[in-house]
Coordinates of C-alpha atoms and ligand atoms in Angstrom, one line a residue:
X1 CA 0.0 0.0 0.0
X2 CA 1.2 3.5 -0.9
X3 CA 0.5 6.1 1.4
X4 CA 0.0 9.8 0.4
X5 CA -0.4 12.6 3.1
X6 CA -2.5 15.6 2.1
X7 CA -2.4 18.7 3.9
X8 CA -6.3 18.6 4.1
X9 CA -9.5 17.6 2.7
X10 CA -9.2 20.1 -0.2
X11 CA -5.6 18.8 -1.0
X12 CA -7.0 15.0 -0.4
X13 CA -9.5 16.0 -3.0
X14 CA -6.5 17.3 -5.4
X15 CA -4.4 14.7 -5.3
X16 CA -7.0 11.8 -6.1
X17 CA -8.5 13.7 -9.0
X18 CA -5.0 14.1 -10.2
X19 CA -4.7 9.9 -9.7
X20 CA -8.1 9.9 -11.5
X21 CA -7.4 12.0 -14.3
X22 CA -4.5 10.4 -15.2
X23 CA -6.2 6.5 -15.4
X24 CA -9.0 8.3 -17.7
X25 CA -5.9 10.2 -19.5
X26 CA -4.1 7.3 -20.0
X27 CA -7.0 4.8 -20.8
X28 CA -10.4 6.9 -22.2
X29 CA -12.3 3.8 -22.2
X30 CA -11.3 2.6 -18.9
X31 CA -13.8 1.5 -16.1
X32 CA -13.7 3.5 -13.2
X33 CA -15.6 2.2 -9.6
X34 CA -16.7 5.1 -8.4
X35 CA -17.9 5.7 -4.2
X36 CA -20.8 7.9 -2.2
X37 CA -20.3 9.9 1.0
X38 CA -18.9 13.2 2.0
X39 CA -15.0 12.0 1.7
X40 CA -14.9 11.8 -2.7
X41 CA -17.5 15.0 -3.3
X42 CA -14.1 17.4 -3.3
X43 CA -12.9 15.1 -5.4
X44 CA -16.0 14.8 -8.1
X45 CA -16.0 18.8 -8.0
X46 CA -12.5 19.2 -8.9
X47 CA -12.3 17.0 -11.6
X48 CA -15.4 18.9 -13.0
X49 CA -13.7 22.5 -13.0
X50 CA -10.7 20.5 -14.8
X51 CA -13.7 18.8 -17.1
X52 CA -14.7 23.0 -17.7
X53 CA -11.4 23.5 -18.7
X54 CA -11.2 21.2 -21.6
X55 CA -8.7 19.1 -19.7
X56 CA -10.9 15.9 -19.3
X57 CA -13.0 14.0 -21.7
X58 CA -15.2 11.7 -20.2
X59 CA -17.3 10.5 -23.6
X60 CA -15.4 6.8 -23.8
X61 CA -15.8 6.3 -19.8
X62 CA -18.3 3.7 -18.1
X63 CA -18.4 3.6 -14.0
X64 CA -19.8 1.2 -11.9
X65 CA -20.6 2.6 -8.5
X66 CA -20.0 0.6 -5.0
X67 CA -23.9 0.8 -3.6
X68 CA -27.2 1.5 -3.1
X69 CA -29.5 1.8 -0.6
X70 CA -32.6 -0.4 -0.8
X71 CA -36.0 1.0 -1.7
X72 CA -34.5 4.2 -2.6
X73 CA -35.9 5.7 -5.6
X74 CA -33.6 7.2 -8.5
X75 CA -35.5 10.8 -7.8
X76 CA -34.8 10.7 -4.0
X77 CA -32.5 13.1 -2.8
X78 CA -30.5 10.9 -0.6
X79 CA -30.0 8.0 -3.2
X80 CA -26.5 7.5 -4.4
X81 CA -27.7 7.4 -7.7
X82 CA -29.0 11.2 -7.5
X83 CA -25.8 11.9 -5.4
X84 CA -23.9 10.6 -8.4
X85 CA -25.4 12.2 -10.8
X86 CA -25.8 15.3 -9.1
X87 CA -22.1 15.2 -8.4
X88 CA -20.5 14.3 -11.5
X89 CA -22.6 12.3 -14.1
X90 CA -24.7 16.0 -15.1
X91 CA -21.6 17.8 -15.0
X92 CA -19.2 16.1 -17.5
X93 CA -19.8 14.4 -20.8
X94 CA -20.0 10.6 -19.6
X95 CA -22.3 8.7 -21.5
X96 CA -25.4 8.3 -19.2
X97 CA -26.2 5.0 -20.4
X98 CA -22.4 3.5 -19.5
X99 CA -23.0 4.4 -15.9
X100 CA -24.5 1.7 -13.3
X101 CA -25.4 1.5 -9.5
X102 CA -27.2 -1.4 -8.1
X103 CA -31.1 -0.5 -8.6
X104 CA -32.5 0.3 -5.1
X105 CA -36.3 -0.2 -6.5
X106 CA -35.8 -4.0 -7.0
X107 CA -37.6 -5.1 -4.0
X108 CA -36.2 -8.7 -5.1
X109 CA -32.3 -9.0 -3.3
X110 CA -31.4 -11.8 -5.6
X111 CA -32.5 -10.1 -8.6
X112 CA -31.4 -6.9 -7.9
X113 CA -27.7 -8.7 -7.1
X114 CA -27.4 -11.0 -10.1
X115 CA -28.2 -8.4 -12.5
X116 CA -25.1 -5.8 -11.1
X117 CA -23.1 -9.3 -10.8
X118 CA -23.7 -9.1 -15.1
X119 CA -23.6 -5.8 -15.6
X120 CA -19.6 -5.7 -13.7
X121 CA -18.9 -8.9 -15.9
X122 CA -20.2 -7.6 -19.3
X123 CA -18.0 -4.2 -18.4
X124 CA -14.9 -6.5 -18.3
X125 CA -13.8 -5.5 -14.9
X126 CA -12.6 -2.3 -12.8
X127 CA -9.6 -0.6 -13.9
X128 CA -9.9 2.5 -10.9
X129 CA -11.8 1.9 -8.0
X130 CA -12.3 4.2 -5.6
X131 CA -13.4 4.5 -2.3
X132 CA -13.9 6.3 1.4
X133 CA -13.7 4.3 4.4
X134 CA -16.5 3.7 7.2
X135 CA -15.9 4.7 10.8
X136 CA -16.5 0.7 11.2
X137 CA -14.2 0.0 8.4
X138 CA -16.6 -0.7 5.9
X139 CA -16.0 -0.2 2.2
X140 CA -19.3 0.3 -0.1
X141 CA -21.6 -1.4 2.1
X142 CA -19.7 -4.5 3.3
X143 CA -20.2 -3.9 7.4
X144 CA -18.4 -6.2 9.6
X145 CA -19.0 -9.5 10.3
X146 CA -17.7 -13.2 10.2
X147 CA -16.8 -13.6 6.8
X148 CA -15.8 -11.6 3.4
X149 CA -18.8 -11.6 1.0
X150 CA -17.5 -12.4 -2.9
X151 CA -19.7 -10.0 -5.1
X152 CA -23.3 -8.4 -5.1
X153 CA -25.1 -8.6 -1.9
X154 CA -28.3 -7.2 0.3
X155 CA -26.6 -6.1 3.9
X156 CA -28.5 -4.6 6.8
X157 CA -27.0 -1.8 7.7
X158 CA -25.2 -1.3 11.5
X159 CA -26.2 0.9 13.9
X160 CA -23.0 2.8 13.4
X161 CA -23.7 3.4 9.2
X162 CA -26.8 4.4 10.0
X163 CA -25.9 7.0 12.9
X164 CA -23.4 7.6 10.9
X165 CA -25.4 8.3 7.7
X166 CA -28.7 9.8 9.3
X167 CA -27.5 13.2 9.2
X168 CA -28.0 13.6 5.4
X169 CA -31.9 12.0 6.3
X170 CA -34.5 14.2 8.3
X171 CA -34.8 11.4 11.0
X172 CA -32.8 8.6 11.5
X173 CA -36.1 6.7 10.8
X174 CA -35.8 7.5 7.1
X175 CA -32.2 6.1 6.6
X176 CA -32.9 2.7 5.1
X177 CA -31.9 -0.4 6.9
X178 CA -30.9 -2.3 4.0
X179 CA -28.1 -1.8 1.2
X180 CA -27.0 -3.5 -2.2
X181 CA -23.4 -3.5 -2.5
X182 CA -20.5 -4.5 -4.1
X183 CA -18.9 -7.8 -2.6
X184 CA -15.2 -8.0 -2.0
X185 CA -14.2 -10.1 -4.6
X186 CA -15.4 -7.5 -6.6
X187 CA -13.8 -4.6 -5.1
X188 CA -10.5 -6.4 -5.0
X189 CA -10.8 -7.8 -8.1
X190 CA -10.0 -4.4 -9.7
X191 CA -6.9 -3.3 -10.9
X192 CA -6.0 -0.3 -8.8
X193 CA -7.7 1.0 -5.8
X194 CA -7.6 4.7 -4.6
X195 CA -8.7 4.7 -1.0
X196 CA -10.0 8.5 0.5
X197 CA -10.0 9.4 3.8
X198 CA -10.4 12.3 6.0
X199 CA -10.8 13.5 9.5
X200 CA -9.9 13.0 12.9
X201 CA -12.8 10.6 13.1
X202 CA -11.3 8.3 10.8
X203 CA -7.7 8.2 12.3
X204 CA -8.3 5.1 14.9
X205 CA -10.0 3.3 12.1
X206 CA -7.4 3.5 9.2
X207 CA -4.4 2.5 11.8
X208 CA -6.9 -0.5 12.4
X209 CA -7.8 -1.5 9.0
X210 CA -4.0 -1.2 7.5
X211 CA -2.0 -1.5 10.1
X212 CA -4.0 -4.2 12.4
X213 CA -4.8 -8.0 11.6
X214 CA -6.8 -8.9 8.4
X215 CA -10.0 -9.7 9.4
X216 CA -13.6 -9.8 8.2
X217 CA -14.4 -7.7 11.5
X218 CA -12.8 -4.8 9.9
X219 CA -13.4 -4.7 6.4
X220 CA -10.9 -2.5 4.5
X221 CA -8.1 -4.6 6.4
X222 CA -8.6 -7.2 3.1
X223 CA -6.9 -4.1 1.0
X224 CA -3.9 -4.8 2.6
X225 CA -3.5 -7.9 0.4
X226 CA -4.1 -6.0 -3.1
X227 CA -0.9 -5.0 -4.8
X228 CA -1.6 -1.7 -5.9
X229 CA -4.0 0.3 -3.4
X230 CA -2.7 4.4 -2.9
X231 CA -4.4 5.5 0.1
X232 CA -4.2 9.3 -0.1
X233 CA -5.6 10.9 3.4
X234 CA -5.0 14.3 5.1
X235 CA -2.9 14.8 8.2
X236 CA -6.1 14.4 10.4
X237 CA -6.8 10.9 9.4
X238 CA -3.1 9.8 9.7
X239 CA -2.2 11.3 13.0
X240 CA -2.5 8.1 14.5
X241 CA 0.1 6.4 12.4
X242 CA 2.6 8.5 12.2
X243 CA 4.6 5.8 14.0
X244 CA 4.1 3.8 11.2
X245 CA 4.5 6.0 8.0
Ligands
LIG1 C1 -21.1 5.3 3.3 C2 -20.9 4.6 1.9 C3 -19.4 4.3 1.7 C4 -18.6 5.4 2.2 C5 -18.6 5.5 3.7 C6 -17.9 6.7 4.3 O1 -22.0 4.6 4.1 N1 -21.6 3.5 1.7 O2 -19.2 4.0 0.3 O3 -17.3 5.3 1.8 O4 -20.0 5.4 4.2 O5 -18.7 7.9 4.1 P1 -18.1 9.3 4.3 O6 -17.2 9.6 3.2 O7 -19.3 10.2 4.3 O8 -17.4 9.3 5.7

């Protein structure tokens, strides 16, 4: 794992779209895995203004995108696939109909699971895949528990992800409890992974997931057996392993 310390969140936010520009730079048709939450939005917005500036093409790009919460419509505010398209997908030239999310309206798990399964298969794989880190370790949507699960699955959410997560809800009674997401195998089936993280709320959790055992009970610890994951996180989140870096 390669570590990169940024100043700060907007700095974070630099450096990973500068990783991201130069995978769509160097590959235009590449596959990029792209993640929700607060930690990539200054990342999204950057590569926009550098979109503006006739730096970046997107036309030749398809993304698959970590999650989705269940029973969330495409038209609700706090579903990732408004948040993604909201973010980025309106905002650059990327060919709508190359961009995928699990679909939150399939009431049917299975369903809703094998048909992202194909739809990552017929894509040929992740070339980028990024992602933000849980204060429980999770990546996507994969909470702890007793084992890894390989691709596509329903997960009820943890106390913690939905605490966590309620404040972008009116109540925490309108988070959903239940998520499609991405399975490991997936996730470290792609090619490079670009891990975000930042905050002094994170720091405990990223000495624990790369610097602690590999376990199922912490999530992101599995990274630490891909070859080619950059973490890139701001002093904040790293203060607590700067023994170690
Ligand atoms: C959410 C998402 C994850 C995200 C994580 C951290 O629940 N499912 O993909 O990485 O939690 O979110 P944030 O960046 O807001 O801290």
């Amino acid at each position: 794992m390669k570590f990169y310390k940024a100043k700060d969140y907007n700095d974070m936010s630099r450096k990973a779209a500068n990783i991201i520009s130069a995978q769509v730079i160097m590959k235009p048709d590449c596959v990029l895995g792209l993640a929700t939450g607060s930690t990539p939005i200054g990342t999204y917005k950057q590569l926009v203004e550098w979109y503006n500036k006739g730096d970046l093409d997107f036309s030749k790009v398809t993304t698959v995108n970590l999650d989705e919460y269940k029973g969330l419509p495409k038209d609700n505010e706090q579903s990732y696939y408004y948040f993604m398209n909201e973010n980025l997908f309106s905002k650059v030239n990327i060919d709508k109909s190359r961009t995928f999310l699990p679909d939150g309206t399939e009431a049917d798990s299975d369903k809703a699971c094998k048909k992202y399964n194909e739809i990552i298969h017929s894509v040929g794989g992740v070339d980028l895949q990024l992602l933000g880190l849980g204060h429980n370790g999770h990546i996507g949507f994969n909470e702890p528990g007793i084992a890894f699960e390989k691709e596509t699955h329903c997960v009820t959410l943890s106390e913690r992800t939905i605490k966590a997560n309620m404040r972008f809800f009116l109540s925490e009674n309108d988070v959903p409890r239940q998520a499609y997401t991405m399975g490991i195998k997936t996730i470290m089936s792609a090619h490079k992974i670009l891990v975000l993280i930042s905050g002094e709320d994170k720091a405990d959790i990223v000495r624990e997931a790369f610097f602690g055992p590999i376990t199922p009970q912490v999530t992101a610890s599995i990274l630490q057996l891909h070859n080619d994951v950059s973490v890139v996180a701001d002093e904040a989140a790293l203060s607590k392993c700067t023994d170690l870096i």
